[in-house]
Amino acid sequence: MRRAEIITAFILGLFSVYLMWKSGEPPAWNPDAARFDNIGYDDTGAPGSGFWPFWLGVIMLASCVWTGINWALRRTPASVSTAPFLDSYGWKMLLTVGGGLIGFLLVIEFLGFYAGMLAFLVYYIRFIGRHCWAVTLSIATAVPVVCFFFFDIAMRIVLPKGYSEPLFIPLYDIFL
């Protein structure tokens, strides 16, 4: 457990540094801007395009450093534990849930993001969580619908639709 804590903090720290670096890139519409010009406020007083990702990366990196300090000083239960990170049940659950997530990522290409999300939620809620069909179908349909209206309609961030794209054309005609 001790080794897992510091390895996780290190990997997340590397990811946060990468996030900070990438969020400092100039926007595509202004390639002449200097790196990290977009992590503060612009002339209108609004945050730049990299403001939130950069500062969230800073907070994440600070958390990783704090975890590393607590690990070195052995202040957390995990930092003094000699137990294995995952027992046999933990490995089984990791493979079950991780396999479902990998399956979800693979079907996005064909089914699209929303249909893939529906399939994953049915798999996870019904077959892993063992909930009844009413709960499963209500959540598995509500979440993609809410995500569609949030991303595609409200934010105008079009997510991949795959072969299900013709089903969304009438919705675009109504709401856009």
CSV table of C-alpha atoms in Angstrom, one decimal:
chain,number,residue,atom,x,y,z
A,1,MET,CA,0.0,0.0,0.0
A,2,ARG,CA,2.9,2.4,0.8
A,3,ARG,CA,4.4,2.0,-2.6
A,4,ALA,CA,1.1,2.4,-4.3
A,5,GLU,CA,0.5,5.7,-2.6
A,6,ILE,CA,3.7,7.3,-3.7
A,7,ILE,CA,3.5,5.9,-7.3
A,8,THR,CA,0.0,7.2,-7.7
A,9,ALA,CA,1.0,10.7,-6.4
A,10,PHE,CA,4.0,10.7,-8.7
A,11,ILE,CA,2.0,9.7,-11.8
A,12,LEU,CA,-0.8,12.2,-11.0
A,13,GLY,CA,1.9,14.9,-10.4
A,14,LEU,CA,3.4,14.2,-13.9
A,15,PHE,CA,-0.1,14.4,-15.4
A,16,SER,CA,-0.7,17.7,-13.6
A,17,VAL,CA,2.6,19.2,-15.0
A,18,TYR,CA,1.5,18.0,-18.5
A,19,LEU,CA,-1.9,19.6,-18.0
A,20,MET,CA,-0.3,22.9,-17.0
A,21,TRP,CA,2.1,22.8,-19.9
A,22,LYS,CA,-0.7,22.0,-22.5
A,23,SER,CA,-3.1,24.6,-21.1
A,24,GLY,CA,-0.4,27.3,-21.5
A,25,GLU,CA,-0.3,26.7,-25.3
A,26,PRO,CA,-1.5,29.7,-27.3
A,27,PRO,CA,-5.1,29.2,-28.7
A,28,ALA,CA,-5.3,28.0,-32.3
A,29,TRP,CA,-6.8,31.2,-33.4
A,30,ASN,CA,-3.8,33.2,-32.1
A,31,PRO,CA,-0.7,31.1,-32.8
A,32,ASP,CA,1.6,34.2,-32.4
A,33,ALA,CA,0.7,34.6,-28.7
A,34,ALA,CA,3.4,33.7,-26.2
A,35,ARG,CA,3.1,30.5,-24.1
A,36,PHE,CA,1.2,31.0,-20.9
A,37,ASP,CA,-0.4,34.3,-22.0
A,38,ASN,CA,-3.8,32.6,-21.8
A,39,ILE,CA,-3.6,31.5,-18.2
A,40,GLY,CA,-4.5,34.8,-16.7
A,41,TYR,CA,-7.2,37.4,-17.5
A,42,ASP,CA,-7.4,39.0,-20.9
A,43,ASP,CA,-8.0,42.6,-21.8
A,44,THR,CA,-11.8,42.3,-21.2
A,45,GLY,CA,-11.3,40.9,-17.7
A,46,ALA,CA,-12.4,37.4,-18.6
A,47,PRO,CA,-10.2,34.4,-17.9
A,48,GLY,CA,-8.1,33.1,-20.8
A,49,SER,CA,-8.7,29.8,-22.5
A,50,GLY,CA,-6.0,28.1,-20.4
A,51,PHE,CA,-7.0,29.7,-17.0
A,52,TRP,CA,-9.0,26.9,-15.5
A,53,PRO,CA,-7.0,23.9,-16.7
A,54,PHE,CA,-3.7,25.6,-15.7
A,55,TRP,CA,-4.8,26.6,-12.2
A,56,LEU,CA,-6.6,23.3,-11.6
A,57,GLY,CA,-3.3,21.6,-12.6
A,58,VAL,CA,-1.4,23.7,-10.1
A,59,ILE,CA,-3.8,22.7,-7.3
A,60,MET,CA,-3.5,19.0,-8.4
A,61,LEU,CA,0.3,19.2,-8.3
A,62,ALA,CA,0.2,20.9,-4.9
A,63,SER,CA,-2.0,18.0,-3.7
A,64,CYS,CA,0.5,15.5,-5.1
A,65,VAL,CA,3.4,17.2,-3.4
A,66,TRP,CA,1.5,17.3,-0.1
A,67,THR,CA,0.7,13.6,-0.5
A,68,GLY,CA,4.5,12.9,-1.1
A,69,ILE,CA,5.4,14.9,2.1
A,70,ASN,CA,2.8,13.0,4.2
A,71,TRP,CA,4.2,9.7,2.7
A,72,ALA,CA,7.8,10.6,3.6
A,73,LEU,CA,6.7,11.6,7.1
A,74,ARG,CA,4.5,8.5,7.4
A,75,ARG,CA,1.4,10.5,8.4
A,76,THR,CA,-1.3,8.6,6.5
A,77,PRO,CA,-2.6,5.1,7.1
A,78,ALA,CA,-1.5,4.0,3.6
A,79,SER,CA,2.1,5.3,4.2
A,80,VAL,CA,2.6,2.9,7.1
A,81,SER,CA,0.7,0.0,5.7
A,82,THR,CA,2.4,-3.2,4.6
A,83,ALA,CA,-0.8,-4.6,3.1
A,84,PRO,CA,-0.9,-5.3,-0.6
A,85,PHE,CA,-2.5,-2.6,-2.7
A,86,LEU,CA,-5.1,-5.0,-4.2
A,87,ASP,CA,-6.2,-8.3,-3.0
A,88,SER,CA,-7.8,-10.9,-5.2
A,89,TYR,CA,-11.3,-9.3,-5.0
A,90,GLY,CA,-9.7,-5.9,-5.7
A,91,TRP,CA,-8.0,-7.3,-8.9
A,92,LYS,CA,-11.3,-8.8,-10.0
A,93,MET,CA,-13.2,-5.5,-9.6
A,94,LEU,CA,-10.4,-3.6,-11.3
A,95,LEU,CA,-10.5,-5.9,-14.3
A,96,THR,CA,-14.3,-5.9,-14.3
A,97,VAL,CA,-14.7,-2.1,-14.1
A,98,GLY,CA,-11.6,-1.4,-16.2
A,99,GLY,CA,-12.7,-3.8,-18.9
A,100,GLY,CA,-16.1,-2.1,-19.0
A,101,LEU,CA,-14.4,1.3,-19.4
A,102,ILE,CA,-12.1,0.0,-22.2
A,103,GLY,CA,-15.2,-1.5,-23.9
A,104,PHE,CA,-16.9,1.8,-23.6
A,105,LEU,CA,-14.0,3.6,-25.2
A,106,LEU,CA,-13.9,1.1,-28.0
A,107,VAL,CA,-17.6,1.3,-28.9
A,108,ILE,CA,-17.6,5.1,-29.0
A,109,GLU,CA,-16.2,4.8,-32.5
A,110,PHE,CA,-19.2,2.8,-33.7
A,111,LEU,CA,-22.1,3.6,-31.4
A,112,GLY,CA,-21.1,7.1,-30.6
A,113,PHE,CA,-20.5,8.7,-27.2
A,114,TYR,CA,-24.1,8.8,-26.0
A,115,ALA,CA,-25.2,5.3,-27.1
A,116,GLY,CA,-21.9,4.0,-25.7
A,117,MET,CA,-22.5,5.7,-22.4
A,118,LEU,CA,-26.0,4.2,-22.3
A,119,ALA,CA,-24.5,0.7,-22.9
A,120,PHE,CA,-21.8,1.2,-20.3
A,121,LEU,CA,-24.3,2.4,-17.7
A,122,VAL,CA,-26.5,-0.6,-18.3
A,123,TYR,CA,-23.5,-2.9,-17.9
A,124,TYR,CA,-22.3,-1.1,-14.7
A,125,ILE,CA,-25.6,-0.4,-12.9
A,126,ARG,CA,-27.4,-3.6,-13.8
A,127,PHE,CA,-24.7,-6.3,-14.0
A,128,ILE,CA,-22.1,-5.0,-11.6
A,129,GLY,CA,-24.3,-3.0,-9.3
A,130,ARG,CA,-27.1,-5.5,-9.5
A,131,HIS,CA,-29.8,-2.8,-9.4
A,132,CYS,CA,-33.3,-3.4,-10.8
A,133,TRP,CA,-34.2,-2.7,-14.4
A,134,ALA,CA,-36.3,0.4,-13.5
A,135,VAL,CA,-33.3,2.1,-11.8
A,136,THR,CA,-30.9,0.9,-14.5
A,137,LEU,CA,-32.9,2.2,-17.4
A,138,SER,CA,-34.0,5.4,-15.8
A,139,ILE,CA,-30.4,6.4,-15.0
A,140,ALA,CA,-28.9,4.9,-18.1
A,141,THR,CA,-31.2,7.0,-20.3
A,142,ALA,CA,-31.3,10.2,-18.2
A,143,VAL,CA,-27.5,10.6,-18.0
A,144,PRO,CA,-26.9,10.6,-21.8
A,145,VAL,CA,-29.9,12.8,-22.5
A,146,VAL,CA,-28.7,15.4,-19.9
A,147,CYS,CA,-25.1,15.1,-21.3
A,148,PHE,CA,-26.4,15.7,-24.9
A,149,PHE,CA,-28.3,18.8,-23.9
A,150,PHE,CA,-25.4,20.1,-21.9
A,151,PHE,CA,-22.6,19.4,-24.4
A,152,ASP,CA,-24.2,19.5,-27.8
A,153,ILE,CA,-27.0,22.0,-27.3
A,154,ALA,CA,-25.9,24.4,-24.4
A,155,MET,CA,-22.1,24.3,-24.8
A,156,ARG,CA,-22.1,23.5,-28.6
A,157,ILE,CA,-19.4,20.9,-28.1
A,158,VAL,CA,-20.2,18.2,-30.5
A,159,LEU,CA,-19.3,14.7,-29.3
A,160,PRO,CA,-18.9,11.7,-31.6
A,161,LYS,CA,-22.1,10.1,-32.6
A,162,GLY,CA,-20.9,7.1,-34.7
A,163,TYR,CA,-23.6,5.2,-36.5
A,164,SER,CA,-26.3,6.7,-34.3
A,165,GLU,CA,-25.8,10.2,-35.8
A,166,PRO,CA,-29.0,10.2,-37.9
A,167,LEU,CA,-31.0,9.9,-34.7
A,168,PHE,CA,-29.7,13.3,-33.6
A,169,ILE,CA,-30.4,15.3,-36.7
A,170,PRO,CA,-34.1,16.0,-35.7
A,171,LEU,CA,-32.9,17.2,-32.3
A,172,TYR,CA,-30.4,19.6,-33.9
A,173,ASP,CA,-33.2,20.9,-36.2
A,174,ILE,CA,-35.4,21.6,-33.1
A,175,PHE,CA,-32.8,23.0,-30.7
A,176,LEU,CA,-30.2,24.7,-32.9
